[in-house]
Coordinates of C-alpha atoms in Angstrom, one line a residue:
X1 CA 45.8 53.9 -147.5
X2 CA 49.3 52.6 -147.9
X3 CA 50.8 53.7 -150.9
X4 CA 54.3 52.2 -150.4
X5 CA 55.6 48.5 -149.1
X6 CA 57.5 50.7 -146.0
X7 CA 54.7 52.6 -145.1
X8 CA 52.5 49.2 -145.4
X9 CA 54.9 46.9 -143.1
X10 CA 55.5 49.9 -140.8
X11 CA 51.9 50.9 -139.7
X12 CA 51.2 46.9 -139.9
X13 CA 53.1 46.3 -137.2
X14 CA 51.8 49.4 -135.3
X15 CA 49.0 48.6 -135.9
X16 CA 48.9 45.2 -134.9
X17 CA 51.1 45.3 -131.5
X18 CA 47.6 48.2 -130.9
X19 CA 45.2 46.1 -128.1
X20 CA 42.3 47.5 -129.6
X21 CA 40.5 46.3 -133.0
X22 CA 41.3 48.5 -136.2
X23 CA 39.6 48.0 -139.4
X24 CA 40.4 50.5 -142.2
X25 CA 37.5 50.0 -145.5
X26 CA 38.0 51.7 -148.5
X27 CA 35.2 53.3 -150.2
X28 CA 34.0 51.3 -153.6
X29 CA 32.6 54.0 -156.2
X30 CA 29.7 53.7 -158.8
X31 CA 30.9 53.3 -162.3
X32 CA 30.5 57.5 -162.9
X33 CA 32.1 58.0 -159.9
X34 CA 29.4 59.9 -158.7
X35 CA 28.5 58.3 -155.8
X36 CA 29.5 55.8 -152.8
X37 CA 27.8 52.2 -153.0
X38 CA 30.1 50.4 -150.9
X39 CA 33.1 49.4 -148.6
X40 CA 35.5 47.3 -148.3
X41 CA 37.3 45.6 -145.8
X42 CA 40.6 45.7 -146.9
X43 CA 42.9 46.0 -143.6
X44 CA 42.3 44.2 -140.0
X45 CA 44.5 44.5 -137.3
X46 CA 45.3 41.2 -135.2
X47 CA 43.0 42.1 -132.9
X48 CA 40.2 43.5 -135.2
X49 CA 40.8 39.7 -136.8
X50 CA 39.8 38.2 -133.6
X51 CA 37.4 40.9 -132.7
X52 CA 35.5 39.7 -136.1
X53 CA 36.4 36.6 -135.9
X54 CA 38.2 36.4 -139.6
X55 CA 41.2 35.4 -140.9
X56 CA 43.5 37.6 -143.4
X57 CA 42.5 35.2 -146.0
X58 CA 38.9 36.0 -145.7
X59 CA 39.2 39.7 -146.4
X60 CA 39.9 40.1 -150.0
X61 CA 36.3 40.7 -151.6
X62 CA 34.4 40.9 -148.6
X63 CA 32.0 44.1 -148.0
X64 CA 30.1 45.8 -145.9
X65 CA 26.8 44.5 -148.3
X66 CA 28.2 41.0 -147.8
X67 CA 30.1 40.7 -144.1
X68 CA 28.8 37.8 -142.2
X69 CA 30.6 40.0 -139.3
X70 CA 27.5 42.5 -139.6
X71 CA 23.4 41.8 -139.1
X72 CA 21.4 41.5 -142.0
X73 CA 19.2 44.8 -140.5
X74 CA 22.0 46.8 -140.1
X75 CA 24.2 46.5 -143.3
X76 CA 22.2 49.3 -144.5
X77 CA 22.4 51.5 -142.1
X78 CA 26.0 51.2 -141.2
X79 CA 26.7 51.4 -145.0
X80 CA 25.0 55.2 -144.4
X81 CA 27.0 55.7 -141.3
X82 CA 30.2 55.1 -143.2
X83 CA 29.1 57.4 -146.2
X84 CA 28.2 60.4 -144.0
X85 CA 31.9 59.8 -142.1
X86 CA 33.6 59.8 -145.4
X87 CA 31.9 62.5 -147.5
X88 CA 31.5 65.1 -144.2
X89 CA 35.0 64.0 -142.7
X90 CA 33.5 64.2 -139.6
X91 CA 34.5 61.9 -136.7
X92 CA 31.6 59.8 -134.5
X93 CA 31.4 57.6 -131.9
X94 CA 28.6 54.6 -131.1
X95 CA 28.0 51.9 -128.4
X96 CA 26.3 49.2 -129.9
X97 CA 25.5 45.4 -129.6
X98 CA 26.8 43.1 -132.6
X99 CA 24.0 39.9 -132.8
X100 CA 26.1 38.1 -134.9
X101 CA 28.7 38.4 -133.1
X102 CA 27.0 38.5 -129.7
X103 CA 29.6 41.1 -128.3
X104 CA 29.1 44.6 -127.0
X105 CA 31.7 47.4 -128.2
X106 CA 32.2 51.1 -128.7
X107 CA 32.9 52.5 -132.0
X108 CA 35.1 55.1 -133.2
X109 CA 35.3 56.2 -136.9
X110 CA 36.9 58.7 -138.9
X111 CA 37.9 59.3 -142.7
X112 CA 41.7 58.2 -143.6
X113 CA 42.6 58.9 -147.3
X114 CA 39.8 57.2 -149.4
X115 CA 37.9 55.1 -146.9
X116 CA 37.0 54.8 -143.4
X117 CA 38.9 53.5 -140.2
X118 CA 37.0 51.9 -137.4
X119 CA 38.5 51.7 -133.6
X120 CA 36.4 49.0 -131.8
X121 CA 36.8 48.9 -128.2
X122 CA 35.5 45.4 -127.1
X123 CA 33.1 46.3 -124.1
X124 CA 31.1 43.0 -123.5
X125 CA 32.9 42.4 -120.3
X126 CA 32.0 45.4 -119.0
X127 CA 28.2 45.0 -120.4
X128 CA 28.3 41.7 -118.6
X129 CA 28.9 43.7 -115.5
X130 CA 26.2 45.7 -115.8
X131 CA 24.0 43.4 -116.7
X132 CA 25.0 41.7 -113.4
X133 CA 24.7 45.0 -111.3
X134 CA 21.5 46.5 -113.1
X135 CA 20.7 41.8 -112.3
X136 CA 21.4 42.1 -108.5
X137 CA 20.2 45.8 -108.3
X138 CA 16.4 44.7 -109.8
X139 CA 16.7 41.3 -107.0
X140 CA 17.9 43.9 -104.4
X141 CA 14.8 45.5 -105.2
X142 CA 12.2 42.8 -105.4
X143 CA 13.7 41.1 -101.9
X144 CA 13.4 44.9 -100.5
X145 CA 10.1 44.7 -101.8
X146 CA 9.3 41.7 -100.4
X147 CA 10.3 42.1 -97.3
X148 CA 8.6 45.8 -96.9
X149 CA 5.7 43.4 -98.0
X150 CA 6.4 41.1 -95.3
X151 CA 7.1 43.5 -92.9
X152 CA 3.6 44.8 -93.4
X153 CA 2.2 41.1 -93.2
X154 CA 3.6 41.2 -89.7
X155 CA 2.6 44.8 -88.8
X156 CA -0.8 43.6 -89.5
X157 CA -0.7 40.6 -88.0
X158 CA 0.6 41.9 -84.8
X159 CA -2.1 45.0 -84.9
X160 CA -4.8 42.2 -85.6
X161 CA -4.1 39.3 -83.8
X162 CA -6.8 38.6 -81.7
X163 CA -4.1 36.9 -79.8
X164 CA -1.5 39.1 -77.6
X165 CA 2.4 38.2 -78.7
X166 CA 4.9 39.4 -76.5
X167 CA 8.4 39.1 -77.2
X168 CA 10.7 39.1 -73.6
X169 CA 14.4 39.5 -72.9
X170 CA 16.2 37.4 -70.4
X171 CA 18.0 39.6 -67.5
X172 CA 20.7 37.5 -66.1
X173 CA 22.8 37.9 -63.3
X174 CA 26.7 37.8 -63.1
X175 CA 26.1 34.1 -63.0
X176 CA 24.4 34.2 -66.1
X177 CA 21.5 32.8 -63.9
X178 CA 17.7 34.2 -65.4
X179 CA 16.7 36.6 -62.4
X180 CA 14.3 38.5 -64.0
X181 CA 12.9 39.3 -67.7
X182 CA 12.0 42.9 -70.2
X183 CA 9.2 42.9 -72.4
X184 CA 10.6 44.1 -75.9
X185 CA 8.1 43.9 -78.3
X186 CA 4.1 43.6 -77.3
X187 CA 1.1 44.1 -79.8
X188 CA -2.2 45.8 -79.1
X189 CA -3.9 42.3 -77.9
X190 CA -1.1 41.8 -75.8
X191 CA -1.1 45.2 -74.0
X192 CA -5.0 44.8 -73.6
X193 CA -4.9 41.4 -71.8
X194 CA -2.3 42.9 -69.4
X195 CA -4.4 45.9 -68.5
X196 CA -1.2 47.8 -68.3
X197 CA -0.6 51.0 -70.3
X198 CA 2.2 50.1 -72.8
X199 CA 5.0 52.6 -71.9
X200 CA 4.8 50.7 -68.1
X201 CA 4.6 47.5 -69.9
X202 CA 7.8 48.2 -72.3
X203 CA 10.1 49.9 -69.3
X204 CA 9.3 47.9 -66.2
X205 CA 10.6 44.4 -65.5
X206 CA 8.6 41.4 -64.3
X207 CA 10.0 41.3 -61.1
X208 CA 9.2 45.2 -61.1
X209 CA 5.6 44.4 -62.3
X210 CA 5.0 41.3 -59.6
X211 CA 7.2 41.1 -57.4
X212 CA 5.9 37.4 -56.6
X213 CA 6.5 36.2 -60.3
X214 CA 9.6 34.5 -59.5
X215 CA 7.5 31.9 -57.6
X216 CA 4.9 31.4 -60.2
X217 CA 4.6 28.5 -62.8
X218 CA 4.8 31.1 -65.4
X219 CA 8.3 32.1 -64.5
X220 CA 9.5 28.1 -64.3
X221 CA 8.0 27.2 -67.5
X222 CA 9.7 30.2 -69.1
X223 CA 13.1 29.0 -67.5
X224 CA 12.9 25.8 -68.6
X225 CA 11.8 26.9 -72.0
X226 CA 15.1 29.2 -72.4
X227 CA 17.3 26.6 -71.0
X228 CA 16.3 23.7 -73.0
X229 CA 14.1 25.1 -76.1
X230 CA 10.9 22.9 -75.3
X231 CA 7.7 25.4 -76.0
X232 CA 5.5 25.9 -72.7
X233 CA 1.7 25.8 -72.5
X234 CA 0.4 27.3 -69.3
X235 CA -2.8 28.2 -68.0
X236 CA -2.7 31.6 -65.6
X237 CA -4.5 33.9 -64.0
X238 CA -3.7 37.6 -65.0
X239 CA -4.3 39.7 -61.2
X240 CA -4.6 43.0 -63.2
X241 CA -7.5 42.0 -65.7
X242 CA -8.9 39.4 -63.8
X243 CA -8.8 37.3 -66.6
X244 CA -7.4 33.6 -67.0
X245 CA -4.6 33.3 -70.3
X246 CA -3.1 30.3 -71.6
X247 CA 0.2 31.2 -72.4
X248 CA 2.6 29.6 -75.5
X249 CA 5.9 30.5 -74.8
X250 CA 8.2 29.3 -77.7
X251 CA 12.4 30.5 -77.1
X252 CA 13.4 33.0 -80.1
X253 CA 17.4 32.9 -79.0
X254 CA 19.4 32.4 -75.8
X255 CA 18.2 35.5 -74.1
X256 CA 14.9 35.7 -76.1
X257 CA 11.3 34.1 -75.7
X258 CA 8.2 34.8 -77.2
X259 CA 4.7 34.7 -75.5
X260 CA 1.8 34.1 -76.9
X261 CA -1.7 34.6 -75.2
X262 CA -5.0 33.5 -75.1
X263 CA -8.0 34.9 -73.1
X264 CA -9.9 31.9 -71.9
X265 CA -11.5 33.4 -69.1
X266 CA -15.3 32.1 -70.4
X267 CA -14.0 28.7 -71.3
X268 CA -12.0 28.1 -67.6
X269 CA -14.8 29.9 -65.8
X270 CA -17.1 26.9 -67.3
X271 CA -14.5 24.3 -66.5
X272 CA -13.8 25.6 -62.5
X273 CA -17.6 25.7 -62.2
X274 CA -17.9 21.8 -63.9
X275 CA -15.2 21.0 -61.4
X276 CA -17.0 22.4 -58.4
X277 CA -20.2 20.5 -59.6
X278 CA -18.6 17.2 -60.4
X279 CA -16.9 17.5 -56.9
X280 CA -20.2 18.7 -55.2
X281 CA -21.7 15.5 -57.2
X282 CA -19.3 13.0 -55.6
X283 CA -19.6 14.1 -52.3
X284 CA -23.3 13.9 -52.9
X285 CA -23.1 10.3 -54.5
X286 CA -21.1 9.5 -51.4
X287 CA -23.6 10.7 -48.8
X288 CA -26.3 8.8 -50.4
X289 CA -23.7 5.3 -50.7
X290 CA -23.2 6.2 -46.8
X291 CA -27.1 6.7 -46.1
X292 CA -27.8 4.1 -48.4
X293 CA -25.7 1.7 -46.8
X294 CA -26.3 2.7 -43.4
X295 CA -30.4 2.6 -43.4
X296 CA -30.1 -0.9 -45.3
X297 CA -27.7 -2.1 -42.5
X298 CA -29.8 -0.6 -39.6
X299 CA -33.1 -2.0 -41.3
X300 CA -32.1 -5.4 -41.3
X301 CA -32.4 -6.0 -37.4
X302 CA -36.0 -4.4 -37.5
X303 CA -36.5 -6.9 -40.3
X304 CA -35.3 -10.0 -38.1
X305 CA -37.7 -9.0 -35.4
X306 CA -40.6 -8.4 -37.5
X307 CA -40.2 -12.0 -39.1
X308 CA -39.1 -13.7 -35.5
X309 CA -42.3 -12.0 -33.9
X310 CA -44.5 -13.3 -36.8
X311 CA -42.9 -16.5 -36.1
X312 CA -43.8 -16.2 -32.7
X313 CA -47.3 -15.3 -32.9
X314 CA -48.6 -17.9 -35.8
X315 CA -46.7 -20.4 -32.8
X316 CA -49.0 -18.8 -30.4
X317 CA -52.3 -18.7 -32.1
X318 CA -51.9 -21.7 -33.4
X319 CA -55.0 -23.2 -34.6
X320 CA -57.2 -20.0 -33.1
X321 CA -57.1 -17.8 -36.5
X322 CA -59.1 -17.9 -39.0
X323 CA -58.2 -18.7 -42.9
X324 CA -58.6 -14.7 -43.7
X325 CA -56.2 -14.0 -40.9
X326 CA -54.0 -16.7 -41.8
X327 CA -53.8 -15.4 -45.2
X328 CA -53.1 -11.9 -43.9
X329 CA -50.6 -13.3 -42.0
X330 CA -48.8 -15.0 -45.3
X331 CA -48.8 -11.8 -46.6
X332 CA -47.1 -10.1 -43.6
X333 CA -44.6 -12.5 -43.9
X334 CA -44.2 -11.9 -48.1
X335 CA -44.0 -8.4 -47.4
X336 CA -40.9 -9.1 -44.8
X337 CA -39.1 -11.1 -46.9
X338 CA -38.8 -9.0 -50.0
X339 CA -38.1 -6.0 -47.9
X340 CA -35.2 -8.6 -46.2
X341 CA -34.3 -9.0 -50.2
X342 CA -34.1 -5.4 -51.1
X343 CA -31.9 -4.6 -48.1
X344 CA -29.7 -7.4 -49.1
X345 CA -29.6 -6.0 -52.7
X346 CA -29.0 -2.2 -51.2
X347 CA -26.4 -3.5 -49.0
X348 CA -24.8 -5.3 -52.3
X349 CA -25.1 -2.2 -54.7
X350 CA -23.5 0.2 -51.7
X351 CA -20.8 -2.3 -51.5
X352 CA -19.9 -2.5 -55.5
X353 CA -20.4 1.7 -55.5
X354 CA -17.4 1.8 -54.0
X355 CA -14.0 2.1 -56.5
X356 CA -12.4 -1.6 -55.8
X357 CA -9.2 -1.4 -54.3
X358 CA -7.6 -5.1 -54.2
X359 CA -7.4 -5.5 -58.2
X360 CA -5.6 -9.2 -58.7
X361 CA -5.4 -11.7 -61.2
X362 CA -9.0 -13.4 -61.8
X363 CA -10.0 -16.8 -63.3
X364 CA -13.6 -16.4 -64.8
X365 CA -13.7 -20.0 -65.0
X366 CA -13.1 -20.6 -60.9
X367 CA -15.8 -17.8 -60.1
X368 CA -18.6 -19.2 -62.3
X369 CA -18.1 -22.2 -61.1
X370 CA -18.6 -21.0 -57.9
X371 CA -21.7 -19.3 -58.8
X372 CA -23.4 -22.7 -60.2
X373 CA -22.4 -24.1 -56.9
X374 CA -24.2 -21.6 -54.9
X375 CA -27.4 -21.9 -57.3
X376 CA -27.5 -25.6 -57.2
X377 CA -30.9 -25.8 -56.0
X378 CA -32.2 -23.2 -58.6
X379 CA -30.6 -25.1 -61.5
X380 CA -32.1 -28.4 -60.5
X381 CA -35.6 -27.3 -59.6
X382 CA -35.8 -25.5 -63.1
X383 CA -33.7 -28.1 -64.8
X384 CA -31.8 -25.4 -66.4
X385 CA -28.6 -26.7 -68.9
X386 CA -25.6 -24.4 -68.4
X387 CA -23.2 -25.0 -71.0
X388 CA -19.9 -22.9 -70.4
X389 CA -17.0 -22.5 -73.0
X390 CA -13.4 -21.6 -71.5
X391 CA -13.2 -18.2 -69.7
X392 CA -10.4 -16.2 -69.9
X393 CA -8.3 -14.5 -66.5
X394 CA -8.7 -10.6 -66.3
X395 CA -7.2 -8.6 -64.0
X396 CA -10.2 -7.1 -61.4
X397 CA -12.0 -7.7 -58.1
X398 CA -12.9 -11.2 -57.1
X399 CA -15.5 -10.7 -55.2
X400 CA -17.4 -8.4 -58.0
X401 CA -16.9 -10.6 -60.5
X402 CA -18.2 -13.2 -58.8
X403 CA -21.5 -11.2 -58.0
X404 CA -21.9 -10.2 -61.9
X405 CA -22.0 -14.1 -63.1
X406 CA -24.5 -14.4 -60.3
X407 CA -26.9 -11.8 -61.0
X408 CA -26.3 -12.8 -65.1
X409 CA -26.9 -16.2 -64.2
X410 CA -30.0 -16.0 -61.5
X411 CA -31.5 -13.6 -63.6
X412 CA -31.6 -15.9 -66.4
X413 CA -32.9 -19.1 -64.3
X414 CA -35.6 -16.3 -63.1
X415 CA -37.0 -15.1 -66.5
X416 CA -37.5 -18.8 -67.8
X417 CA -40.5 -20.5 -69.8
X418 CA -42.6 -22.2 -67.4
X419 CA -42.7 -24.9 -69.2
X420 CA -39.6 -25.0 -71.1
X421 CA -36.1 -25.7 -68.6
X422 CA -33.7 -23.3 -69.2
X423 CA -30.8 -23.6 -71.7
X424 CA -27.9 -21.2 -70.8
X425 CA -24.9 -20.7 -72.3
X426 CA -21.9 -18.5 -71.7
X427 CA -19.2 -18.2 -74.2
X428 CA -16.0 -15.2 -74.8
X429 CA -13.9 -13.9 -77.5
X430 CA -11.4 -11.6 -78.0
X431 CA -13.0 -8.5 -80.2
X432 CA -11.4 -4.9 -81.4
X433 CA -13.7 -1.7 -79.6
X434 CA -14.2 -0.6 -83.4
X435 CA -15.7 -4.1 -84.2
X436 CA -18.1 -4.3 -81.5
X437 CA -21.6 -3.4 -82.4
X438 CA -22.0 -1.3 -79.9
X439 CA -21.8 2.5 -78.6
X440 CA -18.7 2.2 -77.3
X441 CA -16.4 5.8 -77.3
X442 CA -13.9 6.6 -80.4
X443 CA -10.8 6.5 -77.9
X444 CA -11.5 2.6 -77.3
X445 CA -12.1 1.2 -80.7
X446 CA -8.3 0.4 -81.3
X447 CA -8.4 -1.0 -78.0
X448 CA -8.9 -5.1 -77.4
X449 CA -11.4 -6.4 -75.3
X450 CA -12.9 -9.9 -74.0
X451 CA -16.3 -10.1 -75.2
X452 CA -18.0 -12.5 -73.0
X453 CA -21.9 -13.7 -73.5
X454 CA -24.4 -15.0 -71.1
X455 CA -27.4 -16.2 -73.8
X456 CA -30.6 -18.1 -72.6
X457 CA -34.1 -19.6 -74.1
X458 CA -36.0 -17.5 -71.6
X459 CA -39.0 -15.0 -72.3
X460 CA -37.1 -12.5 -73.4
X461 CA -38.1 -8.8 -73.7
X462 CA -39.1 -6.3 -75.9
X463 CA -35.6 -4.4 -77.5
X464 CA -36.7 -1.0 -76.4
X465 CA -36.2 -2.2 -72.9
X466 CA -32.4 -2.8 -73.6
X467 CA -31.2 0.1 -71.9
X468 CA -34.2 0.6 -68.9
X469 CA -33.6 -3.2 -67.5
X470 CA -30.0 -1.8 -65.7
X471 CA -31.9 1.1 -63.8
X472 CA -32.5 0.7 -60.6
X473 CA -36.1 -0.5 -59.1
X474 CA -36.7 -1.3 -63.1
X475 CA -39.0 -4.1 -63.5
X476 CA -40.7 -5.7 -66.5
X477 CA -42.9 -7.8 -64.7
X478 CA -44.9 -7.6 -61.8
X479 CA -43.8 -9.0 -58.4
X480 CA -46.4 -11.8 -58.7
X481 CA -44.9 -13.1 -61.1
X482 CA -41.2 -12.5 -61.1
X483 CA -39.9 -12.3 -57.6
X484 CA -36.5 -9.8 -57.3
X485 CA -36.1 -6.0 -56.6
X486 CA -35.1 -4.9 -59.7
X487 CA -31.7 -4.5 -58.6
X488 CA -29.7 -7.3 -59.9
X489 CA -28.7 -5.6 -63.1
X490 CA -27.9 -2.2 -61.8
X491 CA -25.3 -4.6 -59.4
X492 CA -24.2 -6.1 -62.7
X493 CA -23.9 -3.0 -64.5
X494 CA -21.8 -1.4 -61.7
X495 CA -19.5 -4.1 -61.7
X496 CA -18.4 -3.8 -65.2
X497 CA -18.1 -0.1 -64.9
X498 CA -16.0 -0.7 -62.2
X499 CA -13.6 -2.9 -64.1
X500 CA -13.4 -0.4 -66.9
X501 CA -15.9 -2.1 -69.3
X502 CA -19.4 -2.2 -70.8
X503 CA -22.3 -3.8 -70.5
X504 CA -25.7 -3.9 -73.0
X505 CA -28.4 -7.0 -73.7
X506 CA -30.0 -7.9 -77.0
X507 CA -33.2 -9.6 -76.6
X508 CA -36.6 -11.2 -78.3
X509 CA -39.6 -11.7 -76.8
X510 CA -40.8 -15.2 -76.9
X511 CA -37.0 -16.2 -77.6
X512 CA -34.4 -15.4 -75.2
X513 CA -31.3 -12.9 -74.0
X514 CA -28.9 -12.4 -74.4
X515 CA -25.8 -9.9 -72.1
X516 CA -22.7 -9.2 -73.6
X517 CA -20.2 -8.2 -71.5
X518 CA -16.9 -6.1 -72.5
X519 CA -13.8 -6.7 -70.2
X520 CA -10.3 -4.9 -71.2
X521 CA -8.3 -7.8 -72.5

């Protein structure tokens, strides 16, 4: 190519101050000189140096069969390229990607004397752009993708939900005070729970729709939602349906809430008519306290003159009746006194009916030592042994309290051995609900209680019983042989439901019993 040292410097330097890559390889002939085996690279501009990454002292001897610059794959190929440039003298052009090299570039070649000059236009940056572009068009596509996807998620949650969703627009005044509100957005559910055709629903206002809404819960609880972002759960009855919703409202954005309905018509229907039985119930259980109450008070003058004319009349007869009447008479007077006992007991259960209302601080040990002061004479005609370990103070009703250690206590003194005294003992604990052995509800096992036990050496009863002995009028035993009205423990029982507690007996026949009782702690 440059057959004198002027020509040589001269197209050096022009070629060199060039910003593109030049590389000029002469064509290396078969000994006949028939045909083209080779090239060489015998000229590199600066930049076609750096381009390669080769020094001027690495070209002497180096071919296109041998180039560390080219992929073992392509040599052969490119050697043909260069051959069909040089023997046709036509010019081409390529865009190709160099792996050794790792760079992108577009190729220009064309004959020059006897070889082959390459123009290589460095285009990796540009690739790298593409490759970005083509990188964020394919993402712009999958995230368009996705949310078309999504989109269609929502469509078909919307169209499906068995739940309405509404989504409403604040209407503020100049104030920037809420004065009224625009349905949006509303799906299928939404419109059907509404019973308004959707084109009202969309272009009226609330206010426009019922004019009394600004009164209503619903439109406080969506105020307060918008002002201060806490969601709002509502029950309310729809006019237009006739239908009862509970209503989620969540807020979306300063001027935007979204509502979310349920149609619980069946379930509130079931709950307004529970409510009307349970108060129907208490004003029933109330009338029957009242009569309750008010025939054993009125019975219990009838009573007194029944027994004070008996008294009377035995006085008067004296010695003139015979043992049959006599015994008729004993009778008479039996039959007075436990009706005088089950009026008493009536009385006692109307009285412990009732909610207690003076709740104070209450010393168990003060009130059963009150109780073994009142059964005195019981405890020393049976010889009973009451042994009683300390009490703890709970917060309730003195005078019920009181009443439960007597009933606990008399009815042990009452169900003795005949020929055994009585051994009772009454002990407490502090226990966890979940560790009592008992059927106590879930919400109390993580709550403490006092677990206080009344056990005797009595005759016990069979275990099936447990639960029938705190009925009213339930008796074990017959009234020859057990006096009482079968009362006592439906007292006792009352009492500690009163105070919040529970109450259940374990027992063995032949052996004793024994009531737990469970006070809050």
């Amino acid at each position: 190519m440059f057959e004198t040292q002027p020509d040589q410097q001269l197209f050096a330097e022009l070629y060199d101050a060039n910003p593109q890559a030049i590389v000029w390889m002469r064509a290396i002939w078969n000994e006949s000189g028939e045909a083209i085996i080779d090239f060489e690279y015998t000229y590199c501009n600066d930049e076609g140096l750096r381009y390669l990454n080769l020094t001027r002292e690495q070209l002497p001897g180096l071919f296109v069969s041998n180039s560390p610059t080219l992929p073992e794959d392509r040599r052969v190929s490119i050697l043909e390229e260069l051959i069909d440039v040089y023997t046709t003298g036509k010019k081409t052009e390529a865009v190709g990607y160099n792996s050794n090299l790792k760079k992108y570039a577009r190729y220009l070649r064309a004959k020059v004397r006897n070889g082959v000059m390459t123009v290589i236009q460095d285009t990796s940056n540009e690739h790298q752009i593409i490759n970005q572009l083509e990188e964020q068009s394919r993402k712009l596509a999958t995230q368009t993708q996705e949310l078309q996807e999504q989109r269609s998620l929502m469509d078909n949650i919307l169209k499906h939900s068995s739940n309405g969703i509404s989504v409403s627009e604040a209407i503020r005044n100049e104030q920037g005070i809420v004065i009224d509100a625009r349905t949006i957005m509303a799906n299928d559910a939404a419109v059907r729970f509404t019973g308004l055709p959707l084109d009202i629903y969309l272009s009226k206002t609330a206010v426009e729709l019922d004019p009394t809404i600004i009164e209503s819960p619903y439109y406080h609880a969506y105020v307060k939602t918008l002002t201060t972002g806490e969601p709002g759960i509502l029950q309310y009855f729809f006019p237009h349906t006739s239908r009862w919703l509970e209503l989620s409202i969540s807020k979306m954005d300063n001027d935007h809430v979204i509502h979310i309905f349920t149609d619980i018509t069946p379930i509130k229907e079931v709950q307004l008519q529970l409510e009307k039985s349970v108060q129907e119930l208490k004003r029933s259980n109330t009338n029957l306290e009242d009569f309750a109450h008010a025939a054993s008070h009125d019975l219990k003058e009838p009573l007194r003159k029944i027994r004070t004319f008996i008294d009377r009349l035995k006085a008067s007869l004296n010695t003139r009746i015979s043992d049959t009447e006599t015994h008729m008479m004993k009778r008479v007077e039996a039959a007075a006194e436990r009706m005088q006992l089950l009026v008493d007991d009536l009385l006692e259960f109307s009285h412990v009916s009732q909610q207690p209302r003076q709740m104070e601080s209450i010393d168990l040990n003060d009130k059963v030592q009150k109780v073994l002061a009142d059964l005195e004479l019981s405890i020393e005609e049976k010889q009973a042994t009451v042994t009683i370990e300390p009490l703890p103070t709970i917060y309730g009703h003195r005078r019920q309290l009181q009443q439960l250690f007597h009933n606990l206590i008399s009815n042990a003194l009452k169900y003795s051995k005949t020929d055994t005294p009585p051994q009772i003992s009454i002990r407490s604990k502090v226990v966890k609900g979940a560790d009592v052995p008992s059927n106590i509800p879930v919400s109390q096992s993580d709550k403490y209680f006092h677990l206080i036990e009344v056990s005797d050496n009595g005759i016990g009863f069979e275990q099936q019983y447990a639960e029938q002995i705190f009925d009213m009028f339930q008796r074990l035993h017959g009234k020859m042989e057990y006096s009482g009205t079968g009362v006592g423990l439906a007292i006792a029982r009352k009492v500690v439901e009163n105070h919040n507690g529970f109450i259940w007996a374990t027992s063995q026949p032949g052996i004793g019993s024994t009531f737990h009782v469970l006070l809050p702690a």
